[in-house]
Amino acid sequence: MFNIVIFGAPGSGKGTQSENLIAKYGLFHISTGDVLRDHIKRGTELGKIADGYIKQGQLIPDELMVSILAQVLDSNAEAKKGVIFDGFPRTIPQAKALKTMLAERGAVVNAVVGLEVDDAELIDRLIKRGKESGRSDDNLETIKKRLDVYHNQTSPLRDFYIGEGCYKAIEGVGSIDEIFGRIAAALDPLYNA
Ligand code: AMP
C-alpha cells in the first residue's frame, strides 16, 4: 500500500494535483470535502450536519470525520492498493487516528505532499474559483475564516509530519505542470523503492 496525504491550505491546489497523482500512480482518491458535499447534495442526515459547519468555514468534529473516513476506506476494495488522502487529516487528532487506522491495515503514510502557497495568492485563487464553483464556502468572508482555521488547527500538522519524517515541502506556485514536476520528483524515489 502506497499512501499519500496531499496537504495544504484551501486553494493550494490539492484537488488539481490529486488528479495528476491519480493519473500517474493509479491510487484511490479520497477527498473528504467531496464526500461531505455529496452527502449535502443527497440530503442525508450527515449532509445536514456537515452543511452547517461548511457554510461557516468550520471543521466537522474529529470523531465524526474519522468515522466517515473509516467507512469510506472499508467500503472501497480499491483503497487496498493505496490512497491519496485529500483534505484529511486536518487536525492532529485526525492525523493520529489515520496513523492508527493504517497501522491496523499494516500500512503507513508514505509521504505528505505539502503544497506551500502564501495567503494573498490563496485568497486570489479562491475568489476566482468561487465565481465558477458555486461552492457555499468560496466567498470572501468564509474564505478568511477557512484560512484562520487552517493556520490555527491544520498547519501544526506540518511539524507533526516533519517529525514523522515523511513531509515533502513543495512550492505550490507556478504552472500546474511545473508544480506536478516537483511533486513527482519528490515521490518517485519513494514509489520506486
Ligand atoms: P475541502 O473541499 O477540502 O476544502 O473541504 C471543504 C470543507 O469541508 C472544509 O472547510 C470543512 O468544513 C469540511 N471538511 C473537509 N475535510 C475535513 C476534515 N478532514 N475535517 C473536518 N472538516 C473537513
mmCIF file with all atom_site columns, C-alpha atoms and ligand atoms in Angstrom:
data_model
loop_
_atom_site.group_PDB
_atom_site.id
_atom_site.type_symbol
_atom_site.label_atom_id
_atom_site.label_alt_id
_atom_site.label_comp_id
_atom_site.label_asym_id
_atom_site.label_entity_id
_atom_site.label_seq_id
_atom_site.pdbx_PDB_ins_code
_atom_site.Cartn_x
_atom_site.Cartn_y
_atom_site.Cartn_z
_atom_site.occupancy
_atom_site.B_iso_or_equiv
_atom_site.pdbx_formal_charge
_atom_site.auth_seq_id
_atom_site.auth_comp_id
_atom_site.auth_asym_id
_atom_site.auth_atom_id
_atom_site.pdbx_PDB_model_num
ATOM   1   C CA  . MET A 1 1   ? 0.000   0.000  0.000   1.00 0.00 ? 1   MET A CA  1
ATOM   2   C CA  . PHE A 1 2   ? 1.430   3.396  -1.009  1.00 0.00 ? 2   PHE A CA  1
ATOM   3   C CA  . ASN A 1 3   ? -0.391  6.156  0.853   1.00 0.00 ? 3   ASN A CA  1
ATOM   4   C CA  . ILE A 1 4   ? -0.049  9.847  0.146   1.00 0.00 ? 4   ILE A CA  1
ATOM   5   C CA  . VAL A 1 5   ? -1.519  12.758 2.063   1.00 0.00 ? 5   VAL A CA  1
ATOM   6   C CA  . ILE A 1 6   ? -1.909  15.839 -0.095  1.00 0.00 ? 6   ILE A CA  1
ATOM   7   C CA  . PHE A 1 7   ? -1.696  18.699 2.339   1.00 0.00 ? 7   PHE A CA  1
ATOM   8   C CA  . GLY A 1 8   ? -2.088  22.462 2.138   1.00 0.00 ? 8   GLY A CA  1
ATOM   9   C CA  . ALA A 1 9   ? -4.378  25.419 2.733   1.00 0.00 ? 9   ALA A CA  1
ATOM   10  C CA  . PRO A 1 10  ? -7.694  25.846 0.915   1.00 0.00 ? 10  PRO A CA  1
ATOM   11  C CA  . GLY A 1 11  ? -6.835  26.912 -2.624  1.00 0.00 ? 11  GLY A CA  1
ATOM   12  C CA  . SER A 1 12  ? -3.324  25.431 -2.547  1.00 0.00 ? 12  SER A CA  1
ATOM   13  C CA  . GLY A 1 13  ? -4.146  23.058 -5.424  1.00 0.00 ? 13  GLY A CA  1
ATOM   14  C CA  . LYS A 1 14  ? -4.846  19.799 -3.563  1.00 0.00 ? 14  LYS A CA  1
ATOM   15  C CA  . GLY A 1 15  ? -7.749  18.796 -5.831  1.00 0.00 ? 15  GLY A CA  1
ATOM   16  C CA  . THR A 1 16  ? -5.954  19.731 -9.055  1.00 0.00 ? 16  THR A CA  1
ATOM   17  C CA  . GLN A 1 17  ? -2.751  17.922 -8.141  1.00 0.00 ? 17  GLN A CA  1
ATOM   18  C CA  . SER A 1 18  ? -4.725  14.900 -6.861  1.00 0.00 ? 18  SER A CA  1
ATOM   19  C CA  . GLU A 1 19  ? -5.952  14.408 -10.439 1.00 0.00 ? 19  GLU A CA  1
ATOM   20  C CA  . ASN A 1 20  ? -2.336  14.300 -11.632 1.00 0.00 ? 20  ASN A CA  1
ATOM   21  C CA  . LEU A 1 21  ? -1.417  11.904 -8.829  1.00 0.00 ? 21  LEU A CA  1
ATOM   22  C CA  . ILE A 1 22  ? -4.281  9.553  -9.741  1.00 0.00 ? 22  ILE A CA  1
ATOM   23  C CA  . ALA A 1 23  ? -3.211  9.610  -13.404 1.00 0.00 ? 23  ALA A CA  1
ATOM   24  C CA  . LYS A 1 24  ? 0.429   8.862  -12.615 1.00 0.00 ? 24  LYS A CA  1
ATOM   25  C CA  . TYR A 1 25  ? 0.275   6.500  -9.634  1.00 0.00 ? 25  TYR A CA  1
ATOM   26  C CA  . GLY A 1 26  ? -3.200  4.980  -10.051 1.00 0.00 ? 26  GLY A CA  1
ATOM   27  C CA  . LEU A 1 27  ? -4.112  5.307  -6.392  1.00 0.00 ? 27  LEU A CA  1
ATOM   28  C CA  . PHE A 1 28  ? -7.581  5.528  -4.865  1.00 0.00 ? 28  PHE A CA  1
ATOM   29  C CA  . HIS A 1 29  ? -8.576  9.142  -4.188  1.00 0.00 ? 29  HIS A CA  1
ATOM   30  C CA  . ILE A 1 30  ? -10.494 10.208 -1.075  1.00 0.00 ? 30  ILE A CA  1
ATOM   31  C CA  . SER A 1 31  ? -11.431 13.887 -0.836  1.00 0.00 ? 31  SER A CA  1
ATOM   32  C CA  . THR A 1 32  ? -13.271 14.359 2.447   1.00 0.00 ? 32  THR A CA  1
ATOM   33  C CA  . GLY A 1 33  ? -14.657 17.680 1.140   1.00 0.00 ? 33  GLY A CA  1
ATOM   34  C CA  . ASP A 1 34  ? -16.150 15.863 -1.882  1.00 0.00 ? 34  ASP A CA  1
ATOM   35  C CA  . VAL A 1 35  ? -17.556 13.105 0.359   1.00 0.00 ? 35  VAL A CA  1
ATOM   36  C CA  . LEU A 1 36  ? -19.285 15.742 2.519   1.00 0.00 ? 36  LEU A CA  1
ATOM   37  C CA  . ARG A 1 37  ? -20.580 17.760 -0.458  1.00 0.00 ? 37  ARG A CA  1
ATOM   38  C CA  . ASP A 1 38  ? -22.042 14.549 -1.897  1.00 0.00 ? 38  ASP A CA  1
ATOM   39  C CA  . HIS A 1 39  ? -23.927 13.935 1.378   1.00 0.00 ? 39  HIS A CA  1
ATOM   40  C CA  . ILE A 1 40  ? -25.217 17.520 1.300   1.00 0.00 ? 40  ILE A CA  1
ATOM   41  C CA  . LYS A 1 41  ? -26.412 17.096 -2.289  1.00 0.00 ? 41  LYS A CA  1
ATOM   42  C CA  . ARG A 1 42  ? -28.212 13.855 -1.389  1.00 0.00 ? 42  ARG A CA  1
ATOM   43  C CA  . GLY A 1 43  ? -29.783 15.478 1.692   1.00 0.00 ? 43  GLY A CA  1
ATOM   44  C CA  . THR A 1 44  ? -28.577 12.765 4.121   1.00 0.00 ? 44  THR A CA  1
ATOM   45  C CA  . GLU A 1 45  ? -28.550 13.273 7.907   1.00 0.00 ? 45  GLU A CA  1
ATOM   46  C CA  . LEU A 1 46  ? -24.778 13.611 7.768   1.00 0.00 ? 46  LEU A CA  1
ATOM   47  C CA  . GLY A 1 47  ? -25.131 16.117 4.933   1.00 0.00 ? 47  GLY A CA  1
ATOM   48  C CA  . LYS A 1 48  ? -27.414 18.275 7.074   1.00 0.00 ? 48  LYS A CA  1
ATOM   49  C CA  . ILE A 1 49  ? -24.890 18.299 9.912   1.00 0.00 ? 49  ILE A CA  1
ATOM   50  C CA  . ALA A 1 50  ? -21.927 18.945 7.571   1.00 0.00 ? 50  ALA A CA  1
ATOM   51  C CA  . ASP A 1 51  ? -23.680 21.780 5.729   1.00 0.00 ? 51  ASP A CA  1
ATOM   52  C CA  . GLY A 1 52  ? -23.802 23.970 8.856   1.00 0.00 ? 52  GLY A CA  1
ATOM   53  C CA  . TYR A 1 53  ? -20.072 23.619 9.514   1.00 0.00 ? 53  TYR A CA  1
ATOM   54  C CA  . ILE A 1 54  ? -19.004 24.043 5.882   1.00 0.00 ? 54  ILE A CA  1
ATOM   55  C CA  . LYS A 1 55  ? -21.061 27.227 5.372   1.00 0.00 ? 55  LYS A CA  1
ATOM   56  C CA  . GLN A 1 56  ? -19.383 28.681 8.454   1.00 0.00 ? 56  GLN A CA  1
ATOM   57  C CA  . GLY A 1 57  ? -15.910 27.699 7.239   1.00 0.00 ? 57  GLY A CA  1
ATOM   58  C CA  . GLN A 1 58  ? -15.518 25.480 10.331  1.00 0.00 ? 58  GLN A CA  1
ATOM   59  C CA  . LEU A 1 59  ? -14.243 21.916 10.559  1.00 0.00 ? 59  LEU A CA  1
ATOM   60  C CA  . ILE A 1 60  ? -16.553 18.953 11.064  1.00 0.00 ? 60  ILE A CA  1
ATOM   61  C CA  . PRO A 1 61  ? -15.825 17.476 14.543  1.00 0.00 ? 61  PRO A CA  1
ATOM   62  C CA  . ASP A 1 62  ? -12.934 14.996 14.582  1.00 0.00 ? 62  ASP A CA  1
ATOM   63  C CA  . GLU A 1 63  ? -14.843 11.970 15.841  1.00 0.00 ? 63  GLU A CA  1
ATOM   64  C CA  . LEU A 1 64  ? -17.466 12.268 13.109  1.00 0.00 ? 64  LEU A CA  1
ATOM   65  C CA  . MET A 1 65  ? -14.856 12.920 10.415  1.00 0.00 ? 65  MET A CA  1
ATOM   66  C CA  . VAL A 1 66  ? -12.732 9.937  11.453  1.00 0.00 ? 66  VAL A CA  1
ATOM   67  C CA  . SER A 1 67  ? -15.733 7.607  11.369  1.00 0.00 ? 67  SER A CA  1
ATOM   68  C CA  . ILE A 1 68  ? -16.685 8.871  7.885   1.00 0.00 ? 68  ILE A CA  1
ATOM   69  C CA  . LEU A 1 69  ? -13.149 8.229  6.657   1.00 0.00 ? 69  LEU A CA  1
ATOM   70  C CA  . ALA A 1 70  ? -13.032 4.727  8.161   1.00 0.00 ? 70  ALA A CA  1
ATOM   71  C CA  . GLN A 1 71  ? -16.297 3.912  6.414   1.00 0.00 ? 71  GLN A CA  1
ATOM   72  C CA  . VAL A 1 72  ? -15.004 5.115  3.020   1.00 0.00 ? 72  VAL A CA  1
ATOM   73  C CA  . LEU A 1 73  ? -11.800 3.080  3.470   1.00 0.00 ? 73  LEU A CA  1
ATOM   74  C CA  . ASP A 1 74  ? -13.672 -0.068 4.456   1.00 0.00 ? 74  ASP A CA  1
ATOM   75  C CA  . SER A 1 75  ? -16.276 0.112  1.708   1.00 0.00 ? 75  SER A CA  1
ATOM   76  C CA  . ASN A 1 76  ? -13.836 0.514  -1.198  1.00 0.00 ? 76  ASN A CA  1
ATOM   77  C CA  . ALA A 1 77  ? -11.732 -2.512 -2.088  1.00 0.00 ? 77  ALA A CA  1
ATOM   78  C CA  . GLU A 1 78  ? -9.596  -0.357 -4.423  1.00 0.00 ? 78  GLU A CA  1
ATOM   79  C CA  . ALA A 1 79  ? -8.326  1.555  -1.385  1.00 0.00 ? 79  ALA A CA  1
ATOM   80  C CA  . LYS A 1 80  ? -6.202  -1.516 -0.549  1.00 0.00 ? 80  LYS A CA  1
ATOM   81  C CA  . LYS A 1 81  ? -3.609  -0.678 -3.205  1.00 0.00 ? 81  LYS A CA  1
ATOM   82  C CA  . GLY A 1 82  ? -3.043  2.762  -1.697  1.00 0.00 ? 82  GLY A CA  1
ATOM   83  C CA  . VAL A 1 83  ? -4.822  6.049  -1.175  1.00 0.00 ? 83  VAL A CA  1
ATOM   84  C CA  . ILE A 1 84  ? -4.418  9.741  -1.892  1.00 0.00 ? 84  ILE A CA  1
ATOM   85  C CA  . PHE A 1 85  ? -5.877  11.430 1.181   1.00 0.00 ? 85  PHE A CA  1
ATOM   86  C CA  . ASP A 1 86  ? -7.060  14.877 0.069   1.00 0.00 ? 86  ASP A CA  1
ATOM   87  C CA  . GLY A 1 87  ? -8.320  17.229 2.788   1.00 0.00 ? 87  GLY A CA  1
ATOM   88  C CA  . PHE A 1 88  ? -7.716  14.684 5.562   1.00 0.00 ? 88  PHE A CA  1
ATOM   89  C CA  . PRO A 1 89  ? -6.216  14.884 8.129   1.00 0.00 ? 89  PRO A CA  1
ATOM   90  C CA  . ARG A 1 90  ? -6.872  18.500 9.095   1.00 0.00 ? 90  ARG A CA  1
ATOM   91  C CA  . THR A 1 91  ? -6.103  18.277 12.824  1.00 0.00 ? 91  THR A CA  1
ATOM   92  C CA  . ILE A 1 92  ? -3.552  16.484 14.990  1.00 0.00 ? 92  ILE A CA  1
ATOM   93  C CA  . PRO A 1 93  ? -6.198  14.083 16.425  1.00 0.00 ? 93  PRO A CA  1
ATOM   94  C CA  . GLN A 1 94  ? -7.207  13.181 12.834  1.00 0.00 ? 94  GLN A CA  1
ATOM   95  C CA  . ALA A 1 95  ? -3.543  12.543 11.937  1.00 0.00 ? 95  ALA A CA  1
ATOM   96  C CA  . LYS A 1 96  ? -3.135  10.272 14.958  1.00 0.00 ? 96  LYS A CA  1
ATOM   97  C CA  . ALA A 1 97  ? -6.357  8.424  14.076  1.00 0.00 ? 97  ALA A CA  1
ATOM   98  C CA  . LEU A 1 98  ? -5.132  7.967  10.488  1.00 0.00 ? 98  LEU A CA  1
ATOM   99  C CA  . LYS A 1 99  ? -1.850  6.543  11.751  1.00 0.00 ? 99  LYS A CA  1
ATOM   100 C CA  . THR A 1 100 ? -3.736  4.009  13.872  1.00 0.00 ? 100 THR A CA  1
ATOM   101 C CA  . MET A 1 101 ? -6.184  3.118  11.082  1.00 0.00 ? 101 MET A CA  1
ATOM   102 C CA  . LEU A 1 102 ? -3.350  2.474  8.637   1.00 0.00 ? 102 LEU A CA  1
ATOM   103 C CA  . ALA A 1 103 ? -1.295  0.545  11.200  1.00 0.00 ? 103 ALA A CA  1
ATOM   104 C CA  . GLU A 1 104 ? -4.282  -1.779 11.659  1.00 0.00 ? 104 GLU A CA  1
ATOM   105 C CA  . ARG A 1 105 ? -4.006  -2.467 7.921   1.00 0.00 ? 105 ARG A CA  1
ATOM   106 C CA  . GLY A 1 106 ? -0.223  -2.954 8.082   1.00 0.00 ? 106 GLY A CA  1
ATOM   107 C CA  . ALA A 1 107 ? 0.374   0.365  6.341   1.00 0.00 ? 107 ALA A CA  1
ATOM   108 C CA  . VAL A 1 108 ? 1.740   3.865  6.933   1.00 0.00 ? 108 VAL A CA  1
ATOM   109 C CA  . VAL A 1 109 ? 1.554   7.340  5.411   1.00 0.00 ? 109 VAL A CA  1
ATOM   110 C CA  . ASN A 1 110 ? 4.426   7.044  2.940   1.00 0.00 ? 110 ASN A CA  1
ATOM   111 C CA  . ALA A 1 111 ? 4.587   10.727 2.022   1.00 0.00 ? 111 ALA A CA  1
ATOM   112 C CA  . VAL A 1 112 ? 2.901   14.016 2.811   1.00 0.00 ? 112 VAL A CA  1
ATOM   113 C CA  . VAL A 1 113 ? 2.935   16.374 -0.163  1.00 0.00 ? 113 VAL A CA  1
ATOM   114 C CA  . GLY A 1 114 ? 2.799   19.838 1.425   1.00 0.00 ? 114 GLY A CA  1
ATOM   115 C CA  . LEU A 1 115 ? 1.720   22.452 -1.129  1.00 0.00 ? 115 LEU A CA  1
ATOM   116 C CA  . GLU A 1 116 ? 3.103   25.752 0.168   1.00 0.00 ? 116 GLU A CA  1
ATOM   117 C CA  . VAL A 1 117 ? 1.363   28.920 -1.099  1.00 0.00 ? 117 VAL A CA  1
ATOM   118 C CA  . ASP A 1 118 ? 1.107   32.342 0.574   1.00 0.00 ? 118 ASP A CA  1
ATOM   119 C CA  . ASP A 1 119 ? -2.228  33.740 1.820   1.00 0.00 ? 119 ASP A CA  1
ATOM   120 C CA  . ALA A 1 120 ? -2.571  36.569 -0.729  1.00 0.00 ? 120 ALA A CA  1
ATOM   121 C CA  . GLU A 1 121 ? -2.293  34.076 -3.602  1.00 0.00 ? 121 GLU A CA  1
ATOM   122 C CA  . LEU A 1 122 ? -4.724  31.664 -1.868  1.00 0.00 ? 122 LEU A CA  1
ATOM   123 C CA  . ILE A 1 123 ? -7.391  34.369 -1.444  1.00 0.00 ? 123 ILE A CA  1
ATOM   124 C CA  . ASP A 1 124 ? -6.988  35.392 -5.067  1.00 0.00 ? 124 ASP A CA  1
ATOM   125 C CA  . ARG A 1 125 ? -7.385  31.799 -6.298  1.00 0.00 ? 125 ARG A CA  1
ATOM   126 C CA  . LEU A 1 126 ? -10.375 31.013 -4.057  1.00 0.00 ? 126 LEU A CA  1
ATOM   127 C CA  . ILE A 1 127 ? -12.263 34.139 -5.117  1.00 0.00 ? 127 ILE A CA  1
ATOM   128 C CA  . LYS A 1 128 ? -11.679 33.193 -8.753  1.00 0.00 ? 128 LYS A CA  1
ATOM   129 C CA  . ARG A 1 129 ? -12.781 29.605 -8.062  1.00 0.00 ? 129 ARG A CA  1
ATOM   130 C CA  . GLY A 1 130 ? -15.912 30.883 -6.294  1.00 0.00 ? 130 GLY A CA  1
ATOM   131 C CA  . LYS A 1 131 ? -17.098 32.542 -9.500  1.00 0.00 ? 131 LYS A CA  1
ATOM   132 C CA  . GLU A 1 132 ? -17.298 29.109 -11.140 1.00 0.00 ? 132 GLU A CA  1
ATOM   133 C CA  . SER A 1 133 ? -17.597 26.505 -8.378  1.00 0.00 ? 133 SER A CA  1
ATOM   134 C CA  . GLY A 1 134 ? -20.897 27.568 -6.855  1.00 0.00 ? 134 GLY A CA  1
ATOM   135 C CA  . ARG A 1 135 ? -19.452 26.365 -3.523  1.00 0.00 ? 135 ARG A CA  1
ATOM   136 C CA  . SER A 1 136 ? -21.179 27.878 -0.491  1.00 0.00 ? 136 SER A CA  1
ATOM   137 C CA  . ASP A 1 137 ? -17.787 28.451 1.185   1.00 0.00 ? 137 ASP A CA  1
ATOM   138 C CA  . ASP A 1 138 ? -15.935 30.209 -1.676  1.00 0.00 ? 138 ASP A CA  1
ATOM   139 C CA  . ASN A 1 139 ? -16.871 33.783 -0.653  1.00 0.00 ? 139 ASN A CA  1
ATOM   140 C CA  . LEU A 1 140 ? -14.507 36.323 0.915   1.00 0.00 ? 140 LEU A CA  1
ATOM   141 C CA  . GLU A 1 141 ? -15.938 36.141 4.449   1.00 0.00 ? 141 GLU A CA  1
ATOM   142 C CA  . THR A 1 142 ? -15.856 32.331 4.595   1.00 0.00 ? 142 THR A CA  1
ATOM   143 C CA  . ILE A 1 143 ? -12.500 32.135 2.790   1.00 0.00 ? 143 ILE A CA  1
ATOM   144 C CA  . LYS A 1 144 ? -10.933 34.283 5.564   1.00 0.00 ? 144 LYS A CA  1
ATOM   145 C CA  . LYS A 1 145 ? -12.454 32.028 8.255   1.00 0.00 ? 145 LYS A CA  1
ATOM   146 C CA  . ARG A 1 146 ? -11.178 28.904 6.469   1.00 0.00 ? 146 ARG A CA  1
ATOM   147 C CA  . LEU A 1 147 ? -7.674  30.376 6.314   1.00 0.00 ? 147 LEU A CA  1
ATOM   148 C CA  . ASP A 1 148 ? -7.817  31.171 10.053  1.00 0.00 ? 148 ASP A CA  1
ATOM   149 C CA  . VAL A 1 149 ? -8.942  27.609 10.748  1.00 0.00 ? 149 VAL A CA  1
ATOM   150 C CA  . TYR A 1 150 ? -6.107  26.354 8.543   1.00 0.00 ? 150 TYR A CA  1
ATOM   151 C CA  . HIS A 1 151 ? -3.458  28.389 10.368  1.00 0.00 ? 151 HIS A CA  1
ATOM   152 C CA  . ASN A 1 152 ? -4.769  27.523 13.843  1.00 0.00 ? 152 ASN A CA  1
ATOM   153 C CA  . GLN A 1 153 ? -5.829  23.886 13.508  1.00 0.00 ? 153 GLN A CA  1
ATOM   154 C CA  . THR A 1 154 ? -4.317  22.384 10.363  1.00 0.00 ? 154 THR A CA  1
ATOM   155 C CA  . SER A 1 155 ? -0.879  23.951 9.823   1.00 0.00 ? 155 SER A CA  1
ATOM   156 C CA  . PRO A 1 156 ? 0.544   22.317 13.033  1.00 0.00 ? 156 PRO A CA  1
ATOM   157 C CA  . LEU A 1 157 ? 0.357   19.064 11.060  1.00 0.00 ? 157 LEU A CA  1
ATOM   158 C CA  . ARG A 1 158 ? 3.344   20.259 9.041   1.00 0.00 ? 158 ARG A CA  1
ATOM   159 C CA  . ASP A 1 159 ? 5.557   19.901 12.119  1.00 0.00 ? 159 ASP A CA  1
ATOM   160 C CA  . PHE A 1 160 ? 3.826   16.644 13.069  1.00 0.00 ? 160 PHE A CA  1
ATOM   161 C CA  . TYR A 1 161 ? 4.709   15.086 9.705   1.00 0.00 ? 161 TYR A CA  1
ATOM   162 C CA  . ILE A 1 162 ? 8.206   16.594 9.649   1.00 0.00 ? 162 ILE A CA  1
ATOM   163 C CA  . GLY A 1 163 ? 8.615   14.731 12.951  1.00 0.00 ? 163 GLY A CA  1
ATOM   164 C CA  . GLU A 1 164 ? 7.319   11.544 11.311  1.00 0.00 ? 164 GLU A CA  1
ATOM   165 C CA  . GLY A 1 165 ? 9.982   12.006 8.614   1.00 0.00 ? 165 GLY A CA  1
ATOM   166 C CA  . CYS A 1 166 ? 7.600   11.943 5.651   1.00 0.00 ? 166 CYS A CA  1
ATOM   167 C CA  . TYR A 1 167 ? 6.841   15.637 4.913   1.00 0.00 ? 167 TYR A CA  1
ATOM   168 C CA  . LYS A 1 168 ? 7.790   16.821 1.404   1.00 0.00 ? 168 LYS A CA  1
ATOM   169 C CA  . ALA A 1 169 ? 7.646   20.619 1.076   1.00 0.00 ? 169 ALA A CA  1
ATOM   170 C CA  . ILE A 1 170 ? 6.515   21.586 -2.431  1.00 0.00 ? 170 ILE A CA  1
ATOM   171 C CA  . GLU A 1 171 ? 6.471   25.165 -3.701  1.00 0.00 ? 171 GLU A CA  1
ATOM   172 C CA  . GLY A 1 172 ? 2.839   25.419 -4.812  1.00 0.00 ? 172 GLY A CA  1
ATOM   173 C CA  . VAL A 1 173 ? 3.231   28.386 -7.164  1.00 0.00 ? 173 VAL A CA  1
ATOM   174 C CA  . GLY A 1 174 ? 3.816   28.190 -10.918 1.00 0.00 ? 174 GLY A CA  1
ATOM   175 C CA  . SER A 1 175 ? 2.064   26.262 -13.678 1.00 0.00 ? 175 SER A CA  1
ATOM   176 C CA  . ILE A 1 176 ? 0.142   23.082 -12.805 1.00 0.00 ? 176 ILE A CA  1
ATOM   177 C CA  . ASP A 1 177 ? 2.720   21.031 -14.728 1.00 0.00 ? 177 ASP A CA  1
ATOM   178 C CA  . GLU A 1 178 ? 5.673   22.713 -13.034 1.00 0.00 ? 178 GLU A CA  1
ATOM   179 C CA  . ILE A 1 179 ? 4.204   22.038 -9.615  1.00 0.00 ? 179 ILE A CA  1
ATOM   180 C CA  . PHE A 1 180 ? 3.431   18.422 -10.510 1.00 0.00 ? 180 PHE A CA  1
ATOM   181 C CA  . GLY A 1 181 ? 7.023   18.029 -11.739 1.00 0.00 ? 181 GLY A CA  1
ATOM   182 C CA  . ARG A 1 182 ? 8.201   18.983 -8.240  1.00 0.00 ? 182 ARG A CA  1
ATOM   183 C CA  . ILE A 1 183 ? 5.735   16.542 -6.651  1.00 0.00 ? 183 ILE A CA  1
ATOM   184 C CA  . ALA A 1 184 ? 6.776   13.645 -8.897  1.00 0.00 ? 184 ALA A CA  1
ATOM   185 C CA  . ALA A 1 185 ? 10.469  14.362 -8.246  1.00 0.00 ? 185 ALA A CA  1
ATOM   186 C CA  . ALA A 1 186 ? 9.782   14.055 -4.510  1.00 0.00 ? 186 ALA A CA  1
ATOM   187 C CA  . LEU A 1 187 ? 7.594   10.921 -4.776  1.00 0.00 ? 187 LEU A CA  1
ATOM   188 C CA  . ASP A 1 188 ? 9.266   8.848  -7.497  1.00 0.00 ? 188 ASP A CA  1
ATOM   189 C CA  . PRO A 1 189 ? 12.219  7.725  -5.371  1.00 0.00 ? 189 PRO A CA  1
ATOM   190 C CA  . LEU A 1 190 ? 9.796   6.529  -2.669  1.00 0.00 ? 190 LEU A CA  1
ATOM   191 C CA  . TYR A 1 191 ? 7.321   4.927  -5.070  1.00 0.00 ? 191 TYR A CA  1
ATOM   192 C CA  . ASN A 1 192 ? 10.011  3.047  -6.985  1.00 0.00 ? 192 ASN A CA  1
ATOM   193 C CA  . ALA A 1 193 ? 11.913  1.990  -3.864  1.00 0.00 ? 193 ALA A CA  1
HETATM 194 P P1  . AMP B 2 .   ? -12.337 20.994 1.130   1.00 0.00 ? 1   AMP B P1  1
HETATM 195 O O1  . AMP B 2 .   ? -13.133 20.603 -0.066  1.00 0.00 ? 1   AMP B O1  1
HETATM 196 O O2  . AMP B 2 .   ? -11.238 20.003 1.451   1.00 0.00 ? 1   AMP B O2  1
HETATM 197 O O3  . AMP B 2 .   ? -11.822 22.419 1.051   1.00 0.00 ? 1   AMP B O3  1
HETATM 198 O O4  . AMP B 2 .   ? -13.329 20.946 2.395   1.00 0.00 ? 1   AMP B O4  1
HETATM 199 C C1  . AMP B 2 .   ? -14.456 21.810 2.478   1.00 0.00 ? 1   AMP B C1  1
HETATM 200 C C2  . AMP B 2 .   ? -14.977 21.838 3.900   1.00 0.00 ? 1   AMP B C2  1
HETATM 201 O O5  . AMP B 2 .   ? -15.364 20.513 4.305   1.00 0.00 ? 1   AMP B O5  1
HETATM 202 C C3  . AMP B 2 .   ? -13.985 22.292 4.955   1.00 0.00 ? 1   AMP B C3  1
HETATM 203 O O6  . AMP B 2 .   ? -13.905 23.709 5.049   1.00 0.00 ? 1   AMP B O6  1
HETATM 204 C C4  . AMP B 2 .   ? -14.584 21.651 6.206   1.00 0.00 ? 1   AMP B C4  1
HETATM 205 O O7  . AMP B 2 .   ? -15.723 22.366 6.646   1.00 0.00 ? 1   AMP B O7  1
HETATM 206 C C5  . AMP B 2 .   ? -15.072 20.304 5.689   1.00 0.00 ? 1   AMP B C5  1
HETATM 207 N N1  . AMP B 2 .   ? -14.018 19.273 5.794   1.00 0.00 ? 1   AMP B N1  1
HETATM 208 C C6  . AMP B 2 .   ? -13.395 18.622 4.765   1.00 0.00 ? 1   AMP B C6  1
HETATM 209 N N2  . AMP B 2 .   ? -12.478 17.758 5.221   1.00 0.00 ? 1   AMP B N2  1
HETATM 210 C C7  . AMP B 2 .   ? -12.495 17.856 6.573   1.00 0.00 ? 1   AMP B C7  1
HETATM 211 C C8  . AMP B 2 .   ? -11.749 17.249 7.624   1.00 0.00 ? 1   AMP B C8  1
HETATM 212 N N3  . AMP B 2 .   ? -10.763 16.350 7.381   1.00 0.00 ? 1   AMP B N3  1
HETATM 213 N N4  . AMP B 2 .   ? -12.050 17.597 8.901   1.00 0.00 ? 1   AMP B N4  1
HETATM 214 C C9  . AMP B 2 .   ? -13.024 18.490 9.164   1.00 0.00 ? 1   AMP B C9  1
HETATM 215 N N5  . AMP B 2 .   ? -13.740 19.126 8.240   1.00 0.00 ? 1   AMP B N5  1
HETATM 216 C C10 . AMP B 2 .   ? -13.493 18.819 6.941   1.00 0.00 ? 1   AMP B C10 1
#
